[in-house]
PDB file of C-alpha atoms in Angstrom:
ATOM      1  CA  MET A  26       0.000   0.000   0.000  1.00 46.00           C
ATOM      2  CA  LYS A  27       1.213   3.473  -0.803  1.00 50.00           C
ATOM      3  CA  LYS A  28       1.421   5.632   2.316  1.00 50.00           C
ATOM      4  CA  GLN A  29       1.280   9.419   2.256  1.00 51.00           C
ATOM      5  CA  ASN A  30       1.349  12.065   4.961  1.00 52.00           C
ATOM      6  CA  LEU A  31      -1.261  14.791   4.991  1.00 50.00           C
ATOM      7  CA  ILE A  32      -1.092  17.976   7.039  1.00 51.00           C
ATOM      8  CA  PHE A  33      -4.021  20.320   7.312  1.00 49.00           C
ATOM      9  CA  ALA A  34      -5.243  23.227   9.373  1.00 47.00           C
ATOM     10  CA  ILE A  35      -8.792  24.213  10.136  1.00 45.00           C
ATOM     11  CA  ALA A  36      -9.681  27.743  11.217  1.00 43.00           C
ATOM     12  CA  VAL A  37     -12.932  28.284  13.051  1.00 41.00           C
ATOM     13  CA  THR A  38     -14.341  30.827  15.428  1.00 39.00           C
ATOM     14  CA  GLY A  39     -15.636  29.944  18.841  1.00 38.00           C
ATOM     15  CA  ILE A  40     -13.983  27.850  21.518  1.00 38.00           C
ATOM     16  CA  PHE A  41     -11.393  26.226  19.248  1.00 38.00           C
ATOM     17  CA  PHE A  42      -9.815  29.000  17.214  1.00 42.00           C
ATOM     18  CA  ARG A  43      -7.138  27.194  15.259  1.00 46.00           C
ATOM     19  CA  HIS A  44      -6.854  23.460  14.897  1.00 46.00           C
ATOM     20  CA  LEU A  45      -3.811  21.771  13.419  1.00 49.00           C
ATOM     21  CA  ALA A  46      -3.930  18.118  12.440  1.00 49.00           C
ATOM     22  CA  TYR A  47      -1.329  15.745  11.050  1.00 50.00           C
ATOM     23  CA  CYS A  48      -2.607  12.534   9.509  1.00 47.00           C
ATOM     24  CA  ASP A  49      -1.203   9.353   8.087  1.00 48.00           C
ATOM     25  CA  MET A  50      -3.130   8.610   4.897  1.00 45.00           C
ATOM     26  CA  VAL A  51      -3.376   5.180   3.275  1.00 45.00           C
ATOM     27  CA  PHE A  52      -5.531   5.618   0.151  1.00 47.00           C
ATOM     28  CA  ALA A  53      -8.870   6.787   1.551  1.00 54.00           C
ATOM     29  CA  GLN A  54      -8.260   5.642   5.127  1.00 60.00           C
ATOM     30  CA  LEU A  55      -7.144   8.355   7.584  1.00 63.00           C
ATOM     31  CA  ASN A  56      -5.407   7.560  10.830  1.00 71.00           C
ATOM     32  CA  MET A  57      -5.102  10.606  13.072  1.00 72.00           C
ATOM     33  CA  LEU A  58      -1.554  10.903  14.417  1.00 76.00           C
ATOM     34  CA  TYR A  59      -2.196  13.975  16.532  1.00 74.00           C
ATOM     35  CA  THR A  60      -4.157  17.198  16.816  1.00 78.00           C
ATOM     36  CA  GLN A  61      -3.050  20.479  18.336  1.00 77.00           C
ATOM     37  CA  THR A  62      -4.893  23.696  19.034  1.00 76.00           C
ATOM     38  CA  SER A  63      -3.551  27.189  19.394  1.00 79.00           C
ATOM     39  CA  ASN A  64      -5.269  30.297  20.711  1.00 77.00           C
ATOM     40  CA  PRO A  65      -2.681  33.096  20.611  1.00 79.00           C
ATOM     41  CA  SER A  66      -5.114  35.880  21.503  1.00 78.00           C
ATOM     42  CA  THR A  67      -8.305  36.221  23.496  1.00 76.00           C
ATOM     43  CA  SER A  68     -10.202  37.159  20.345  1.00 79.00           C
ATOM     44  CA  THR A  69     -10.608  35.693  16.851  1.00 81.00           C
ATOM     45  CA  ASP A  70      -7.573  33.888  15.408  1.00 82.00           C
ATOM     46  CA  PHE A  71      -7.278  32.256  11.977  1.00 84.00           C
ATOM     47  CA  ALA A  72      -4.797  29.842  10.405  1.00 87.00           C
ATOM     48  CA  TYR A  73      -4.628  30.442   6.648  1.00 90.00           C
ATOM     49  CA  ALA A  74      -1.690  28.385   5.391  1.00 92.00           C
ATOM     50  CA  ILE A  75       0.578  25.539   6.394  1.00 92.00           C
ATOM     51  CA  THR A  76       3.777  23.973   5.084  1.00 93.00           C
ATOM     52  CA  SER A  77       6.434  21.627   6.421  1.00 91.00           C
ATOM     53  CA  ASP A  78      10.047  20.630   6.033  1.00 91.00           C
ATOM     54  CA  THR A  79      12.166  18.003   7.765  1.00 90.00           C
ATOM     55  CA  SER A  80      12.456  20.160  10.901  1.00 90.00           C
ATOM     56  CA  GLY A  81       8.814  21.040  11.494  1.00 92.00           C
ATOM     57  CA  ILE A  82       5.391  22.326  10.531  1.00 92.00           C
ATOM     58  CA  TYR A  83       4.872  26.049   9.897  1.00 94.00           C
ATOM     59  CA  VAL A  84       1.435  27.666  10.248  1.00 92.00           C
ATOM     60  CA  VAL A  85       0.560  31.279   9.409  1.00 92.00           C
ATOM     61  CA  GLY A  86      -2.512  33.453   9.733  1.00 91.00           C
ATOM     62  CA  TYR A  87      -3.485  36.227  12.098  1.00 89.00           C
ATOM     63  CA  ASP A  88      -4.406  36.847  15.688  1.00 88.00           C
ATOM     64  CA  ASN A  89      -6.465  39.722  16.983  1.00 87.00           C
ATOM     65  CA  TYR A  90      -4.940  41.728  19.806  1.00 86.00           C
ATOM     66  CA  SER A  91      -6.938  44.701  21.127  1.00 85.00           C
ATOM     67  CA  GLY A  92      -8.891  44.932  17.852  1.00 82.00           C
ATOM     68  CA  ASN A  93      -5.744  44.835  15.690  1.00 85.00           C
ATOM     69  CA  ASN A  94      -5.221  41.843  13.363  1.00 89.00           C
ATOM     70  CA  ARG A  95      -1.521  40.913  13.321  1.00 87.00           C
ATOM     71  CA  TRP A  96       0.481  38.362  11.330  1.00 91.00           C
ATOM     72  CA  TYR A  97       0.933  35.249  13.462  1.00 91.00           C
ATOM     73  CA  MET A  98       3.481  32.552  12.580  1.00 93.00           C
ATOM     74  CA  GLU A  99       4.065  29.321  14.454  1.00 93.00           C
ATOM     75  CA  LYS A 100       6.396  26.317  14.201  1.00 95.00           C
ATOM     76  CA  ARG A 101       5.567  22.889  15.607  1.00 93.00           C
ATOM     77  CA  ASN A 102       7.377  19.573  15.828  1.00 92.00           C
ATOM     78  CA  LEU A 103       6.687  17.463  12.739  1.00 89.00           C
ATOM     79  CA  SER A 104       6.304  14.184  14.644  1.00 88.00           C
ATOM     80  CA  THR A 105       4.369  15.323  17.714  1.00 89.00           C
ATOM     81  CA  GLY A 106       2.893  18.745  16.940  1.00 89.00           C
ATOM     82  CA  VAL A 107       4.513  20.181  20.069  1.00 91.00           C
ATOM     83  CA  PHE A 108       4.920  23.976  19.960  1.00 92.00           C
ATOM     84  CA  ILE A 109       8.471  25.179  19.087  1.00 95.00           C
ATOM     85  CA  TRP A 110       8.153  28.948  18.541  1.00 94.00           C
ATOM     86  CA  SER A 111       5.829  31.722  17.433  1.00 93.00           C
ATOM     87  CA  GLN A 112       6.377  35.163  15.971  1.00 92.00           C
ATOM     88  CA  ILE A 113       4.106  38.146  15.525  1.00 90.00           C
ATOM     89  CA  SER A 114       4.594  40.706  12.788  1.00 88.00           C
ATOM     90  CA  ASN A 115       2.547  43.873  13.054  1.00 86.00           C
ATOM     91  CA  SER A 116       3.545  46.425  10.450  1.00 84.00           C
ATOM     92  CA  SER A 117       0.449  48.593  10.871  1.00 86.00           C
ATOM     93  CA  VAL A 118      -2.124  49.450  13.527  1.00 85.00           C
ATOM     94  CA  TYR A 119      -4.846  48.247  11.151  1.00 87.00           C
ATOM     95  CA  ALA A 120      -5.887  44.756   9.961  1.00 87.00           C
ATOM     96  CA  ASP A 121      -2.971  42.676   8.658  1.00 90.00           C
ATOM     97  CA  ALA A 122      -2.945  38.958   7.781  1.00 91.00           C
ATOM     98  CA  ALA A 123      -0.434  36.347   6.631  1.00 93.00           C
ATOM     99  CA  LEU A 124      -2.124  34.228   3.948  1.00 93.00           C
ATOM    100  CA  ALA A 125       0.510  32.001   2.314  1.00 95.00           C
ATOM    101  CA  ILE A 126       3.712  30.218   3.262  1.00 95.00           C
ATOM    102  CA  THR A 127       6.511  28.135   1.806  1.00 95.00           C
ATOM    103  CA  ALA A 128       9.943  27.143   3.079  1.00 94.00           C
ATOM    104  CA  ASP A 129      13.296  26.110   1.691  1.00 93.00           C
ATOM    105  CA  THR A 130      16.636  25.436   3.385  1.00 92.00           C
ATOM    106  CA  SER A 131      17.382  29.159   3.733  1.00 94.00           C
ATOM    107  CA  GLY A 132      14.152  30.297   5.394  1.00 94.00           C
ATOM    108  CA  MET A 133      10.394  30.540   5.550  1.00 94.00           C
ATOM    109  CA  TYR A 134       8.640  32.884   3.097  1.00 96.00           C
ATOM    110  CA  VAL A 135       5.340  34.391   4.225  1.00 95.00           C
ATOM    111  CA  ALA A 136       3.008  36.444   2.032  1.00 95.00           C
ATOM    112  CA  GLY A 137      -0.035  38.446   2.991  1.00 94.00           C
ATOM    113  CA  TYR A 138      -1.242  41.994   3.330  1.00 92.00           C
ATOM    114  CA  ASP A 139      -0.975  44.973   5.620  1.00 90.00           C
ATOM    115  CA  GLN A 140      -2.342  48.504   5.752  1.00 89.00           C
ATOM    116  CA  SER A 141       0.929  50.336   6.408  1.00 86.00           C
ATOM    117  CA  PRO A 142       0.036  53.212   4.051  1.00 85.00           C
ATOM    118  CA  GLY A 143      -3.118  53.885   6.090  1.00 86.00           C
ATOM    119  CA  PRO A 144      -6.579  52.559   6.868  1.00 87.00           C
ATOM    120  CA  GLY A 145      -8.233  50.899   3.869  1.00 87.00           C
ATOM    121  CA  ASN A 146      -5.022  51.126   1.832  1.00 90.00           C
ATOM    122  CA  TYR A 147      -4.066  47.447   1.569  1.00 90.00           C
ATOM    123  CA  GLN A 148      -0.739  46.383   0.151  1.00 91.00           C
ATOM    124  CA  TRP A 149       0.783  42.966  -0.210  1.00 92.00           C
ATOM    125  CA  ARG A 150       3.868  42.077   1.781  1.00 91.00           C
ATOM    126  CA  VAL A 151       6.405  39.218   1.701  1.00 94.00           C
ATOM    127  CA  GLU A 152       8.689  38.380   4.622  1.00 93.00           C
ATOM    128  CA  LYS A 153      11.487  35.870   5.028  1.00 95.00           C
ATOM    129  CA  THR A 154      12.098  34.439   8.481  1.00 94.00           C
ATOM    130  CA  ASN A 155      14.628  32.168  10.140  1.00 94.00           C
ATOM    131  CA  LEU A 156      13.504  28.523  10.277  1.00 94.00           C
ATOM    132  CA  ASN A 157      14.962  27.938  13.746  1.00 93.00           C
ATOM    133  CA  THR A 158      13.694  31.061  15.518  1.00 93.00           C
ATOM    134  CA  GLY A 159      11.110  32.745  13.297  1.00 92.00           C
ATOM    135  CA  ALA A 160      13.125  35.969  13.426  1.00 93.00           C
ATOM    136  CA  LEU A 161      12.779  38.300  10.457  1.00 92.00           C
ATOM    137  CA  ILE A 162      15.659  38.102   7.959  1.00 94.00           C
ATOM    138  CA  THR A 163      16.109  41.802   7.303  1.00 91.00           C
ATOM    139  CA  SER A 164      18.510  41.348   4.372  1.00 92.00           C
ATOM    140  CA  PHE A 165      15.715  39.715   2.297  1.00 90.00           C
ATOM    141  CA  GLY A 166      14.712  41.922  -0.615  1.00 81.00           C
ATOM    142  CA  THR A 167      17.544  44.442  -0.209  1.00 71.00           C
TER     143      THR A 167
END
């Protein structure tokens, strides 16, 4: 039988804000390996994208802190789902969200939008972060 791993994230509002699941898939049969939840703020939080490499699972979206949506990035252990690190990026005082992610050996690339020019003036933004710490790589794009 061909075996394939499947990683998915579900974003909902209510008690469980973000739900991360890692499954072992054999054709149409799913065997749940683990589930993890994360609630980084006391308000609405959404996971929009997920990717993985040999060192972990990366999830991006936004959290809402005091009415301000901020980019939220998280890394978890690939085998267990245990939390490794999180980073918040908040380039404006208005609604911002990380919507897409990919990773290679040099870093994690996150794309989304912010309102740095001002309220209602959305612009897209791409960041590169360190895979081990989540810290912004400031030399990216210069």
